[in-house]
């Protein structure tokens, strides 16, 4: 075929027979795809529409749940602050305040539940209910659903208020796993007091000295350690 004639045919969409056959197959394939889509929609269109509605409803439900959680958290925060403020008022009944925190803990989401339980235990101790406070701190310390930070604080408070009673070595043993955690300074202070309780003065002096010389020790803990050291003769 004359090249110029072939070019003329190509410009008018009339290329070789092979090209025309390929174009026809492409058109047929496209038509078949369209036909299959029509059949799918005819057969499953209702189901697909239902699935889409479920997806939309699921997204809306999740947004609604998050809004409800946020609203509940805000309400609990307000209640927590109000109960805490009332407990701090001069002459406030510590036992009654502990009961209010316990009631709040029963309905609060996880974070505020742990805080309310810790405050309830502290107020029980303040009211003279040492056994009740120790039981609650121990319960928090052993509760796997509680955030590890609060769980460890429960152990620290249990250890602090167990000093002077029972086996002091057992208190130190229970606190030992927390020696490198975020409560390490408080743990070391309690260990020093427990050592004093069982007559291990030199061990207590060493622990207290470490607290006073460690720049990471909180100021309050450092001050108390210094006073104890002074009482031991430095």
XYZ file of C-alpha atoms in Angstrom:
234
model
C 0.000 0.000 0.000
C 1.202 3.453 -0.846
C 2.432 5.055 2.364
C 0.608 8.270 1.585
C -2.679 6.344 1.141
C -2.139 4.533 4.424
C -1.576 7.895 6.140
C -4.778 9.220 4.567
C -6.727 6.215 5.881
C -5.226 6.630 9.339
C -6.229 10.285 9.502
C -9.824 9.268 8.818
C -9.845 6.377 11.285
C -9.687 3.833 8.499
C -6.394 2.139 9.275
C -5.466 -1.415 8.606
C -7.923 -4.266 8.959
C -5.973 -5.459 11.972
C -6.418 -2.078 13.666
C -10.125 -2.017 12.862
C -10.619 -5.513 14.319
C -8.775 -4.499 17.502
C -10.993 -1.436 17.835
C -14.087 -3.589 17.391
C -12.929 -5.984 20.130
C -12.308 -3.022 22.464
C -15.822 -1.718 21.837
C -17.356 -5.159 22.381
C -15.405 -5.606 25.630
C -16.523 -2.189 26.856
C -20.141 -3.021 26.013
C -19.864 -6.329 27.854
C -18.459 -4.591 30.936
C -21.318 -2.118 30.884
C -23.823 -4.947 30.466
C -22.327 -6.893 33.387
C -22.495 -3.793 35.573
C -26.176 -3.337 34.681
C -26.904 -6.944 35.591
C -24.990 -6.646 38.884
C -26.875 -3.500 39.798
C -30.170 -5.115 38.835
C -29.419 -8.189 40.952
C -27.550 -6.670 43.901
C -28.410 -2.985 43.760
C -30.671 -3.225 46.805
C -28.006 -5.032 48.792
C -25.323 -2.515 47.815
C -27.602 0.349 48.776
C -28.258 -1.340 52.115
C -24.544 -1.768 52.718
C -23.949 1.885 51.954
C -26.658 2.835 54.436
C -25.032 0.595 57.057
C -21.663 2.256 56.464
C -23.197 5.721 56.775
C -25.121 4.677 59.886
C -21.945 3.175 61.373
C -19.982 6.383 60.841
C -22.819 8.440 62.291
C -23.082 6.049 65.244
C -19.344 6.286 65.943
C -19.464 10.082 65.846
C -22.455 10.025 68.181
C -20.661 7.660 70.567
C -17.596 9.881 70.640
C -19.761 12.931 71.328
C -21.519 11.093 74.149
C -18.186 9.978 75.651
C -16.823 13.521 75.468
C -19.964 14.909 77.083
C -19.900 12.269 79.833
C -16.208 12.929 80.527
C -16.916 16.655 80.860
C -19.753 15.963 83.315
C -17.613 13.584 85.384
C -14.755 16.108 85.431
C -17.111 18.755 86.792
C -18.426 16.395 89.461
C -14.901 15.311 90.431
C -13.753 18.902 90.861
C -16.844 19.760 92.905
C -16.397 16.770 95.234
C -12.687 17.492 95.568
C -13.361 21.139 96.409
C -15.923 20.164 99.048
C -13.475 17.670 100.582
C -10.853 20.417 100.916
C -13.171 22.782 102.798
C -12.229 23.427 106.455
C -14.097 21.036 108.711
C -15.158 18.757 105.860
C -16.078 15.206 106.875
C -13.309 13.057 105.374
C -15.346 9.862 105.685
C -18.339 11.353 103.890
C -16.062 12.770 101.204
C -14.525 9.310 100.746
C -18.012 7.884 100.227
C -18.788 10.541 97.603
C -15.598 9.704 95.711
C -16.442 5.999 95.920
C -19.887 6.689 94.455
C -18.317 8.749 91.667
C -15.833 5.956 90.915
C -18.693 3.498 90.435
C -20.033 5.502 87.469
C -16.961 7.282 86.064
C -14.966 6.308 82.953
C -11.583 4.569 83.556
C -9.311 7.601 84.104
C -11.562 9.420 86.564
C -12.554 6.105 88.156
C -8.937 5.484 89.173
C -8.459 9.037 90.446
C -11.694 8.870 92.448
C -10.694 5.542 94.011
C -7.277 6.923 94.977
C -8.884 9.994 96.568
C -11.402 7.811 98.386
C -8.566 5.740 99.859
C -6.629 8.834 100.953
C -9.718 10.284 102.626
C -10.443 6.989 104.379
C -6.929 7.120 105.828
C -7.492 10.736 106.863
C -10.760 9.755 108.560
C -8.954 7.061 110.560
C -10.165 4.097 108.517
C -6.664 2.764 107.912
C -7.810 -0.778 107.156
C -10.327 0.461 104.592
C -7.721 2.689 102.969
C -5.133 -0.101 102.759
C -7.710 -2.476 101.286
C -8.666 0.047 98.600
C -5.046 0.882 97.711
C -4.287 -2.833 97.499
C -7.336 -3.338 95.282
C -6.182 -0.570 92.926
C -2.633 -1.960 92.853
C -3.891 -5.398 91.793
C -6.503 -4.216 89.272
C -5.253 -5.023 85.770
C -7.747 -2.606 84.188
C -6.138 0.388 85.935
C -3.478 2.436 84.147
C -0.018 1.212 85.299
C 0.874 4.685 86.611
C -2.122 4.700 88.972
C -1.703 1.020 89.769
C 1.876 1.641 90.887
C 0.747 4.656 92.893
C -1.701 2.361 94.676
C 1.247 0.141 95.622
C 3.296 3.138 96.798
C 0.464 4.440 98.985
C -0.186 0.968 100.352
C 3.511 0.664 101.240
C 3.663 4.095 102.860
C 0.650 3.484 105.087
C 1.758 -0.067 105.935
C 4.945 1.203 107.606
C 5.177 0.335 111.274
C 2.777 -2.583 110.937
C 3.521 -6.174 110.002
C 6.575 -7.384 108.091
C 8.650 -4.394 106.939
C 10.795 -6.617 104.703
C 7.613 -7.723 102.901
C 6.771 -4.071 102.212
C 10.230 -3.488 100.732
C 9.932 -6.635 98.627
C 6.619 -5.532 97.162
C 7.981 -2.075 96.348
C 11.218 -3.389 94.803
C 9.819 -3.760 91.224
C 8.986 -0.029 91.250
C 12.532 1.062 92.129
C 13.222 2.221 88.559
C 9.761 3.512 87.692
C 8.232 7.006 87.799
C 7.645 6.698 91.569
C 11.252 5.631 92.288
C 12.038 8.534 94.668
C 8.971 7.857 96.815
C 9.702 4.131 96.714
C 13.272 4.702 97.915
C 12.048 6.967 100.707
C 9.615 4.278 101.882
C 12.322 1.617 101.641
C 14.553 3.777 103.857
C 11.772 4.137 106.429
C 11.101 0.395 106.307
C 14.814 -0.274 106.843
C 14.724 1.970 109.907
C 11.668 0.065 111.111
C 13.593 -3.218 111.117
C 16.703 -1.643 112.642
C 18.875 -1.495 109.500
C 20.192 2.008 110.179
C 23.177 1.920 107.826
C 21.039 0.683 104.936
C 18.537 3.461 105.621
C 21.341 6.042 105.770
C 22.660 4.913 102.377
C 19.217 5.101 100.747
C 18.583 8.555 102.201
C 22.013 9.822 101.134
C 21.320 8.711 97.570
C 18.062 10.661 97.629
C 19.740 13.859 98.818
C 22.512 13.669 96.207
C 20.430 12.622 93.211
C 19.488 15.728 91.160
C 16.401 13.908 89.853
C 14.921 13.595 93.351
C 11.864 15.867 93.827
C 12.556 18.712 96.237
C 10.017 17.599 98.827
C 11.476 14.090 98.992
C 15.020 15.503 99.157
C 14.084 17.789 102.058
C 12.510 14.952 104.056
C 15.490 12.683 103.364
C 17.844 15.426 104.579
C 15.912 15.818 107.834
C 15.942 12.075 108.427
C 19.690 11.959 107.771
C 20.235 14.787 110.218
C 18.276 12.833 112.810
C 20.530 9.832 112.176
C 23.626 11.937 112.657
C 24.342 12.619 108.972
